[in-house]
Coordinates of C-alpha atoms and ligand atoms in Angstrom, one line a residue:
X1 CA -11.9 -53.0 55.7
X2 CA -12.3 -49.3 56.6
X3 CA -8.7 -49.0 57.8
X4 CA -7.4 -50.8 54.7
X5 CA -8.2 -47.6 52.9
X6 CA -5.5 -45.9 54.8
X7 CA -2.8 -48.5 54.6
X8 CA -0.2 -47.9 51.9
X9 CA -1.7 -49.3 48.8
X10 CA -1.5 -46.7 46.1
X11 CA 1.1 -44.3 44.6
X12 CA 0.8 -41.1 42.8
X13 CA -1.4 -38.0 43.4
X14 CA -4.2 -38.3 45.9
X15 CA -5.9 -35.0 46.6
X16 CA -5.8 -31.5 45.3
X17 CA -7.7 -28.6 46.8
X18 CA -6.7 -25.1 45.5
X19 CA -3.0 -24.7 46.0
X20 CA -2.6 -27.7 48.3
X21 CA -1.9 -31.2 46.9
X22 CA -1.1 -34.5 48.6
X23 CA 0.2 -37.7 47.2
X24 CA -0.9 -41.1 48.4
X25 CA 2.5 -41.7 50.1
X26 CA 2.3 -38.3 51.9
X27 CA -1.3 -39.0 52.9
X28 CA -0.6 -42.5 54.3
X29 CA 2.4 -41.3 56.2
X30 CA 0.8 -38.2 57.6
X31 CA -2.4 -40.1 58.7
X32 CA -0.4 -42.8 60.5
X33 CA 1.8 -40.3 62.2
X34 CA -1.1 -38.2 63.4
X35 CA -3.0 -41.4 64.5
X36 CA 0.0 -42.2 66.7
X37 CA -0.4 -38.8 68.5
X38 CA -4.2 -39.1 68.7
X39 CA -4.1 -42.6 70.1
X40 CA -2.4 -41.2 73.2
X41 CA -5.5 -39.1 74.1
X42 CA -8.0 -41.9 74.9
X43 CA -11.0 -42.9 72.9
X44 CA -13.1 -39.7 73.1
X45 CA -14.5 -38.2 69.9
X46 CA -12.4 -35.6 68.0
X47 CA -14.2 -32.6 66.6
X48 CA -12.7 -31.5 63.3
X49 CA -13.5 -28.0 62.3
X50 CA -12.8 -27.9 58.6
X51 CA -13.9 -27.3 55.0
X52 CA -12.5 -29.6 52.3
X53 CA -8.7 -29.4 52.7
X54 CA -6.3 -32.3 52.3
X55 CA -5.1 -31.8 55.9
X56 CA -8.7 -32.3 57.0
X57 CA -8.7 -35.6 55.1
X58 CA -5.6 -36.6 57.0
X59 CA -7.3 -35.8 60.3
X60 CA -10.3 -37.9 59.4
X61 CA -8.1 -40.9 58.3
X62 CA -6.1 -40.6 61.5
X63 CA -9.2 -40.7 63.7
X64 CA -10.5 -43.7 61.9
X65 CA -7.1 -45.5 62.1
X66 CA -7.0 -45.1 65.9
X67 CA -10.7 -45.7 66.5
X68 CA -11.6 -42.2 67.7
X69 CA -14.9 -41.1 66.2
X70 CA -14.5 -37.8 64.2
X71 CA -17.1 -35.0 64.3
X72 CA -16.7 -32.8 61.3
X73 CA -18.2 -29.3 61.8
X74 CA -18.2 -26.1 59.7
X75 CA -15.8 -23.3 60.2
X76 CA -18.7 -20.9 60.4
X77 CA -20.7 -22.7 63.1
X78 CA -22.1 -20.2 65.7
X79 CA -20.5 -20.8 69.1
X80 CA -23.7 -21.8 70.8
X81 CA -24.2 -24.7 68.3
X82 CA -20.5 -25.6 68.6
X83 CA -20.7 -25.8 72.4
X84 CA -23.8 -28.1 72.1
X85 CA -22.1 -30.4 69.7
X86 CA -18.9 -30.5 71.8
X87 CA -20.9 -31.4 75.0
X88 CA -23.4 -33.9 73.4
X89 CA -20.8 -36.1 71.7
X90 CA -18.4 -35.9 74.7
X91 CA -15.5 -34.7 72.6
X92 CA -12.0 -34.6 74.0
X93 CA -10.1 -32.7 71.3
X94 CA -10.7 -30.1 68.6
X95 CA -8.6 -30.4 65.5
X96 CA -8.5 -27.2 63.5
X97 CA -6.5 -28.1 60.3
X98 CA -7.6 -24.9 58.5
X99 CA -7.1 -22.5 61.4
X100 CA -3.7 -21.1 62.3
X101 CA -4.7 -19.1 65.4
X102 CA -6.9 -19.6 68.5
X103 CA -10.3 -18.0 68.6
X104 CA -12.1 -16.9 71.8
X105 CA -14.6 -19.7 71.7
X106 CA -12.2 -22.6 71.2
X107 CA -12.0 -25.4 73.8
X108 CA -8.9 -25.7 75.9
X109 CA -7.7 -28.7 74.0
X110 CA -7.3 -27.6 70.4
X111 CA -4.6 -28.5 67.9
X112 CA -4.3 -25.9 65.1
X113 CA -2.9 -26.3 61.6
X114 CA 0.8 -25.8 62.6
X115 CA 0.8 -28.4 65.3
X116 CA -1.2 -30.9 63.1
X117 CA 1.3 -30.4 60.3
X118 CA 4.2 -30.9 62.6
X119 CA 2.7 -34.2 64.0
X120 CA 1.9 -35.4 60.5
X121 CA 5.5 -34.7 59.5
X122 CA 7.1 -36.7 62.4
X123 CA 6.8 -40.0 60.5
X124 CA 5.7 -41.8 63.6
X125 CA 4.7 -45.4 62.9
X126 CA 1.2 -46.5 63.9
X127 CA -0.1 -50.1 63.9
X128 CA -3.9 -49.9 63.6
X129 CA -5.8 -52.4 65.7
X130 CA -9.0 -54.0 64.4
X131 CA -12.1 -52.0 65.4
X132 CA -15.6 -53.2 66.1
X133 CA -17.6 -52.6 63.0
X134 CA -20.5 -51.5 65.2
X135 CA -18.5 -48.8 66.9
X136 CA -19.1 -45.2 66.0
X137 CA -16.9 -43.9 63.2
X138 CA -18.3 -40.4 63.1
X139 CA -21.0 -38.0 64.3
X140 CA -22.5 -35.9 61.6
X141 CA -24.5 -33.1 63.1
X142 CA -27.6 -31.9 61.2
X143 CA -30.5 -29.6 61.8
X144 CA -32.7 -30.8 64.7
X145 CA -36.3 -29.9 65.2
X146 CA -35.8 -29.0 68.9
X147 CA -33.5 -26.0 68.2
X148 CA -30.2 -27.8 68.6
X149 CA -28.2 -29.8 66.1
X150 CA -28.8 -33.6 66.0
X151 CA -25.7 -35.9 65.9
X152 CA -26.1 -38.8 63.6
X153 CA -23.9 -41.6 64.8
X154 CA -22.4 -43.2 61.8
X155 CA -21.0 -46.6 62.5
X156 CA -17.8 -48.1 60.9
X157 CA -20.0 -50.7 59.3
X158 CA -22.1 -47.9 57.7
X159 CA -19.1 -46.4 56.0
X160 CA -17.8 -49.8 54.8
X161 CA -21.2 -50.7 53.5
X162 CA -21.5 -47.4 51.7
X163 CA -18.1 -47.6 50.1
X164 CA -18.9 -51.1 48.8
X165 CA -22.3 -50.0 47.6
X166 CA -21.0 -46.9 45.9
X167 CA -18.1 -48.6 44.1
X168 CA -20.3 -51.5 42.9
X169 CA -22.9 -49.3 41.2
X170 CA -23.3 -50.8 37.8
X171 CA -22.1 -47.8 35.7
X172 CA -18.7 -48.0 37.4
X173 CA -18.3 -51.6 36.4
X174 CA -17.0 -50.9 32.9
X175 CA -14.4 -48.5 34.1
X176 CA -13.6 -47.1 37.5
X177 CA -13.3 -43.3 37.5
X178 CA -9.7 -42.2 37.9
X179 CA -10.3 -38.6 38.8
X180 CA -13.2 -37.5 41.0
X181 CA -14.4 -33.9 41.2
X182 CA -15.9 -33.3 44.6
X183 CA -17.6 -30.3 46.0
X184 CA -18.8 -31.0 49.5
X185 CA -16.9 -30.0 52.6
X186 CA -16.2 -32.8 55.0
X187 CA -19.0 -31.8 57.5
X188 CA -21.5 -32.6 54.8
X189 CA -22.1 -36.4 54.4
X190 CA -22.0 -36.1 50.6
X191 CA -18.2 -35.9 51.1
X192 CA -18.4 -39.7 51.9
X193 CA -19.2 -40.2 48.2
X194 CA -16.0 -38.6 47.0
X195 CA -13.6 -39.4 49.8
X196 CA -14.0 -43.1 50.5
X197 CA -14.4 -44.2 46.8
X198 CA -11.3 -42.2 45.8
X199 CA -9.3 -44.1 48.4
X200 CA -10.9 -47.4 47.5
X201 CA -10.0 -47.0 43.8
X202 CA -6.7 -45.2 44.3
X203 CA -8.2 -42.4 42.2
X204 CA -7.4 -38.7 42.4
X205 CA -9.7 -36.3 44.2
X206 CA -10.0 -32.7 43.1
X207 CA -12.0 -30.2 45.1
X208 CA -12.2 -26.6 43.9
X209 CA -11.2 -24.0 46.6
X210 CA -12.3 -21.1 44.5
X211 CA -15.1 -18.8 45.2
X212 CA -15.2 -17.2 41.8
X213 CA -16.3 -18.7 38.5
X214 CA -13.0 -18.0 36.7
X215 CA -10.8 -20.0 39.0
X216 CA -13.5 -22.6 39.6
X217 CA -13.7 -23.3 35.9
X218 CA -9.9 -23.3 35.6
X219 CA -9.8 -26.0 38.2
X220 CA -12.4 -28.0 36.2
X221 CA -10.4 -27.6 33.0
X222 CA -7.2 -28.8 34.6
X223 CA -8.8 -31.6 36.6
X224 CA -9.2 -34.3 34.0
X225 CA -12.2 -35.3 36.0
X226 CA -14.2 -38.4 35.0
X227 CA -16.8 -38.4 37.9
X228 CA -18.4 -35.3 39.5
X229 CA -20.0 -35.9 42.9
X230 CA -22.2 -32.9 43.4
X231 CA -25.5 -31.5 44.6
X232 CA -27.9 -30.5 41.9
X233 CA -27.7 -26.9 43.3
X234 CA -24.0 -26.8 42.5
X235 CA -24.6 -27.9 38.9
X236 CA -27.4 -25.4 38.5
X237 CA -24.9 -22.7 39.7
X238 CA -22.3 -23.8 37.2
X239 CA -24.9 -23.9 34.4
X240 CA -25.4 -20.2 34.8
X241 CA -22.2 -19.7 32.9
X242 CA -22.5 -20.5 29.2
X243 CA -18.9 -21.7 29.1
X244 CA -19.7 -24.6 31.4
X245 CA -19.9 -27.5 28.9
X246 CA -18.2 -30.6 27.6
X247 CA -15.2 -28.6 26.3
X248 CA -14.4 -27.6 29.9
X249 CA -14.6 -31.2 31.2
X250 CA -14.0 -33.4 28.1
X251 CA -13.3 -36.6 30.1
X252 CA -16.4 -36.4 32.3
X253 CA -18.3 -39.6 32.2
X254 CA -20.7 -39.3 35.1
X255 CA -22.5 -36.7 37.1
X256 CA -23.5 -38.3 40.4
X257 CA -26.1 -36.2 42.2
X258 CA -27.4 -36.7 45.7
X259 CA -28.9 -34.7 48.6
X260 CA -31.8 -32.9 47.1
X261 CA -34.4 -33.1 44.3
X262 CA -32.9 -33.3 40.8
X263 CA -35.1 -31.4 38.4
X264 CA -35.9 -32.7 34.9
X265 CA -35.1 -29.3 33.5
X266 CA -31.6 -29.4 35.0
X267 CA -31.0 -32.9 33.5
X268 CA -32.1 -31.6 30.1
X269 CA -29.7 -28.7 30.3
X270 CA -26.9 -31.0 31.3
X271 CA -27.6 -33.4 28.5
X272 CA -27.5 -30.6 26.0
X273 CA -24.1 -29.3 27.3
X274 CA -22.6 -32.7 28.2
X275 CA -24.1 -35.1 25.6
X276 CA -21.6 -37.8 26.5
X277 CA -21.9 -37.7 30.3
X278 CA -24.3 -40.0 32.2
X279 CA -26.5 -38.4 34.9
X280 CA -27.1 -40.4 38.0
X281 CA -29.6 -39.4 40.7
X282 CA -28.9 -40.9 44.1
X283 CA -30.9 -40.8 47.3
X284 CA -30.2 -41.2 51.0
X285 CA -30.3 -39.4 54.3
X286 CA -27.3 -38.8 56.6
X287 CA -28.9 -41.5 58.9
X288 CA -28.0 -44.0 56.2
X289 CA -24.4 -42.8 55.5
X290 CA -25.0 -40.7 52.4
X291 CA -26.9 -42.8 49.9
X292 CA -28.7 -46.1 49.5
X293 CA -30.3 -45.9 46.1
X294 CA -29.4 -44.6 42.7
X295 CA -30.6 -44.6 39.1
X296 CA -29.2 -43.3 35.8
X297 CA -31.5 -40.7 34.3
X298 CA -31.4 -41.8 30.7
X299 CA -33.2 -40.1 27.9
X300 CA -35.9 -42.8 28.3
X301 CA -36.3 -42.3 32.1
X302 CA -36.5 -38.6 31.5
X303 CA -39.1 -39.0 28.8
X304 CA -41.3 -41.3 30.9
X305 CA -41.0 -39.3 34.1
X306 CA -43.6 -36.8 35.2
X307 CA -42.6 -33.7 37.2
X308 CA -40.5 -35.9 39.6
X309 CA -37.5 -38.0 38.6
X310 CA -36.9 -41.4 40.2
X311 CA -34.3 -41.5 42.9
X312 CA -33.4 -45.1 42.6
X313 CA -34.0 -48.5 41.1
X314 CA -35.6 -51.0 43.5
X315 CA -35.0 -54.7 43.4
X316 CA -37.2 -56.1 46.2
X317 CA -36.7 -56.2 49.9
X318 CA -33.0 -57.1 49.5
X319 CA -32.3 -53.5 48.8
X320 CA -33.3 -52.6 52.4
X321 CA -35.9 -50.2 51.2
X322 CA -39.6 -50.4 51.9
X323 CA -42.6 -48.1 51.8
X324 CA -45.2 -48.4 54.7
X325 CA -49.0 -48.3 54.3
X326 CA -48.7 -44.6 55.3
X327 CA -46.4 -44.1 52.3
X328 CA -43.3 -43.5 54.5
X329 CA -40.0 -44.8 53.2
X330 CA -38.2 -47.1 55.6
X331 CA -34.5 -48.2 55.3
X332 CA -33.1 -51.2 56.9
X333 CA -29.8 -53.1 57.2
X334 CA -26.1 -52.2 57.3
X335 CA -26.7 -48.7 55.9
X336 CA -28.7 -47.6 58.9
X337 CA -26.7 -45.6 61.4
X338 CA -26.6 -46.1 65.2
X339 CA -29.1 -43.4 66.2
X340 CA -28.5 -39.9 67.5
X341 CA -25.9 -38.9 70.0
X342 CA -27.6 -38.5 73.4
X343 CA -31.1 -38.7 72.0
X344 CA -33.5 -41.6 71.7
X345 CA -35.6 -41.3 68.6
X346 CA -38.7 -43.3 67.6
X347 CA -37.4 -43.1 64.0
X348 CA -34.9 -45.9 64.8
X349 CA -36.0 -49.5 65.6
X350 CA -35.0 -53.1 65.1
X351 CA -37.0 -55.5 63.0
X352 CA -36.0 -59.2 63.2
X353 CA -32.7 -58.0 64.7
X354 CA -32.0 -55.6 61.8
X355 CA -31.6 -51.9 62.2
X356 CA -34.4 -49.8 60.7
X357 CA -34.9 -46.1 60.1
X358 CA -38.1 -44.3 59.3
X359 CA -36.9 -41.6 56.9
X360 CA -39.8 -39.1 57.1
X361 CA -39.8 -39.1 53.3
X362 CA -43.1 -40.0 51.6
X363 CA -42.4 -42.3 48.7
X364 CA -43.8 -44.8 46.2
X365 CA -42.4 -47.5 44.0
X366 CA -43.6 -47.8 40.4
X367 CA -42.2 -49.9 37.6
X368 CA -39.1 -50.8 39.7
X369 CA -38.3 -47.1 40.4
X370 CA -38.4 -45.3 43.7
X371 CA -40.0 -41.9 43.7
X372 CA -40.2 -39.3 46.5
X373 CA -43.4 -37.5 47.2
X374 CA -42.5 -34.9 49.9
X375 CA -42.0 -35.1 53.7
X376 CA -44.3 -36.0 56.5
X377 CA -42.7 -33.4 58.8
X378 CA -41.3 -29.8 58.7
X379 CA -37.9 -30.7 57.2
X380 CA -37.0 -29.0 53.9
X381 CA -33.9 -28.4 51.8
X382 CA -32.4 -25.0 51.0
X383 CA -29.5 -24.9 48.6
X384 CA -28.8 -28.6 49.2
X385 CA -28.8 -28.1 53.0
X386 CA -31.2 -29.9 55.3
X387 CA -33.2 -27.7 57.7
X388 CA -35.9 -28.4 60.2
X389 CA -38.4 -25.6 60.5
X390 CA -38.5 -26.3 64.3
X391 CA -34.7 -25.6 64.5
X392 CA -35.1 -22.0 63.3
X393 CA -38.3 -21.6 65.4
X394 CA -36.9 -22.9 68.7
X395 CA -33.6 -21.0 68.2
X396 CA -35.4 -17.8 67.8
X397 CA -37.6 -18.5 70.9
X398 CA -34.7 -19.7 73.1
X399 CA -32.0 -17.1 72.2
X400 CA -33.6 -14.1 70.4
X401 CA -36.4 -12.8 72.6
X402 CA -39.2 -14.2 70.5
X403 CA -42.5 -15.4 72.1
X404 CA -43.5 -17.6 69.2
X405 CA -42.3 -18.2 65.7
X406 CA -43.1 -20.2 62.6
X407 CA -40.5 -20.7 59.8
X408 CA -42.0 -21.3 56.3
X409 CA -40.1 -22.3 53.2
X410 CA -41.4 -20.7 50.0
X411 CA -40.9 -22.8 46.9
X412 CA -40.6 -21.7 43.3
X413 CA -42.5 -23.4 40.5
X414 CA -40.0 -26.2 40.4
X415 CA -40.6 -27.1 44.0
X416 CA -37.2 -25.8 45.2
X417 CA -37.0 -23.6 48.4
X418 CA -36.3 -20.1 47.2
X419 CA -36.8 -18.2 50.4
X420 CA -37.3 -18.8 54.1
X421 CA -39.9 -16.6 55.8
X422 CA -40.2 -16.3 59.6
X423 CA -43.4 -15.1 61.3
X424 CA -42.5 -14.0 64.8
X425 CA -44.3 -12.7 67.8
X426 CA -41.7 -10.3 69.2
X427 CA -41.2 -6.8 70.5
X428 CA -38.1 -6.5 68.3
X429 CA -38.1 -5.0 64.9
X430 CA -37.3 -7.3 61.9
X431 CA -33.8 -5.8 61.7
X432 CA -33.1 -6.3 65.4
X433 CA -34.3 -9.8 65.1
X434 CA -32.2 -10.6 62.1
X435 CA -29.1 -9.2 63.9
X436 CA -29.7 -11.4 66.9
X437 CA -30.5 -14.5 64.9
X438 CA -27.3 -14.2 63.0
X439 CA -25.3 -15.0 66.1
X440 CA -27.2 -18.2 66.7
X441 CA -28.2 -19.7 63.3
X442 CA -25.8 -21.0 60.7
X443 CA -25.8 -18.8 57.6
X444 CA -27.7 -21.3 55.5
X445 CA -30.6 -21.3 58.0
X446 CA -31.0 -17.5 58.1
X447 CA -34.5 -16.5 57.1
X448 CA -34.7 -14.1 54.2
X449 CA -37.8 -12.3 55.6
X450 CA -38.7 -11.7 59.2
X451 CA -42.4 -10.7 59.6
X452 CA -43.4 -9.5 63.0
X453 CA -47.0 -10.5 63.8
X454 CA -49.3 -10.0 66.9
X455 CA -50.0 -13.8 67.0
X456 CA -49.7 -16.9 64.9
X457 CA -52.8 -18.2 63.2
X458 CA -54.3 -21.5 64.6
X459 CA -56.5 -24.1 63.0
X460 CA -59.9 -25.0 64.4
X461 CA -58.3 -27.7 66.6
X462 CA -55.7 -25.3 68.0
X463 CA -52.7 -26.3 65.9
X464 CA -50.4 -23.9 64.1
X465 CA -52.1 -23.1 60.7
X466 CA -49.1 -23.7 58.5
X467 CA -51.3 -23.5 55.3
X468 CA -52.3 -20.0 56.0
X469 CA -48.8 -19.0 56.8
X470 CA -47.5 -20.7 53.6
X471 CA -49.9 -18.6 51.5
X472 CA -49.0 -15.4 53.4
X473 CA -45.3 -16.2 53.0
X474 CA -45.7 -16.8 49.2
X475 CA -47.5 -13.4 49.0
X476 CA -44.7 -11.7 50.9
X477 CA -42.1 -13.1 48.5
X478 CA -44.0 -12.1 45.4
X479 CA -44.3 -8.5 46.5
Ligands
LIG1 P1 -29.3 -35.2 54.2 O1 -29.4 -36.0 55.5 O2 -28.9 -33.8 54.5 O3 -28.6 -35.9 53.1 O4 -30.8 -35.1 53.7 C1 -31.6 -36.2 53.4 C2 -32.9 -35.9 52.8 O5 -32.6 -35.2 51.5 C3 -33.7 -37.1 52.4 O6 -34.4 -37.6 53.5 C4 -34.6 -36.5 51.3 O7 -35.7 -35.8 51.9 C5 -33.6 -35.5 50.6 N1 -33.0 -36.1 49.4 C6 -31.8 -36.8 49.4 N2 -31.6 -37.2 48.1 C7 -32.6 -36.8 47.3 C8 -32.9 -36.9 46.0 N3 -32.1 -37.5 45.1 N4 -34.0 -36.3 45.5 C9 -34.9 -35.7 46.4 N5 -34.6 -35.6 47.7 C10 -33.5 -36.1 48.2

């Protein structure tokens, strides 16, 4: 089924990002032609360094067509993390569809935009062979607690299951969206929710390329969008401008949010500015290919909710969701990915022959709704991005001359991470430490405050006293 998405089926416009647009015909032809070239290189994974361009979409389709797993990574990934990803997934080729020239850190086998465009334009035929649904489709690397990124092995079956689940959500039954407004770059698994459904429905995908509000909003105005697939953080940013309202997106029927906590206050603001647009809150980790549960936040749901909104409706065990006696949310079934690349993790198991994943999310189910109650580990979200405190801490200790470190998220009154504070035992000054860390941490993981301390506080039983550090971090941020 997955490869059916890339076989000529639709006509008309497919994807617009900034100045670049691609029709379905161009997309199918380019993807097949590139697949023909990729299939000559053996089965090894292909790293795709990209943002959200149509040519990146072609690269992904070509990899899936010829059965080579794709590994989408950010353009701004620090070299040390890139090298780790390259090694761990055993990659054989780097595709750089948004880069024209080599950079010093690129692997020997790299195809840049010019070569990719040329291969896409050759019109080579490619007959896709059936692939094992349990074979890897992609590796999505996310923050790992041991100081290196962790590669979630997404199976072909996961993507098929997700696409089916997404397109069968009840609110799309009445009318399929014809234009989808995406936001996420392809290295973020939220992109699954705009890319695959667009192809399934034969819809049009619009992704803004703009960095400034004026051109971002101009893209919105011109889009004719009916469905927005966004993080709540992105919507909150747009709401900062008073002109962001229904007049700008008159055809918008649904906001579909995922990836981080959706605040009741944000929904209220959206309802005021977009009275005719449904707001949907969806939940899922990368380990379950984007999302597994969703719920429409109606006026009634909003009225009955406490400080936390539900993240899904639950209809028994069939949904593949269960909450353990320790209040941890478990997922099972076809949504659960095939583990981590080169790493065995107790979070994955089999129960009665079915894949199972312990999410680390604390949760409860009440009145048929699923609610999240925090994490049982050091993972947190900052601006929609997933971060393990241990990732920052270990990176500083391994690469930056730090003897010990503790990274602490500081939340605002709405429970969103506002700042990241690091307490570090180091001979470096905060400025020196920041400069060093910048070479090893992705920008979104960079702590806002570095506090040099003589030692880290311990609890009575010798563990790191995170509560004391949390209080100290909050104090530092309120100064
Ligand atoms: P990621 O793998 O980056 O998508 O992050 C997955 C994690 O994000 C989940 O395990 C949750 O902790 C959090 N998350 C995802 N969706 C939601 C949501 N709708 N509300 C609150 N937290 C969410």
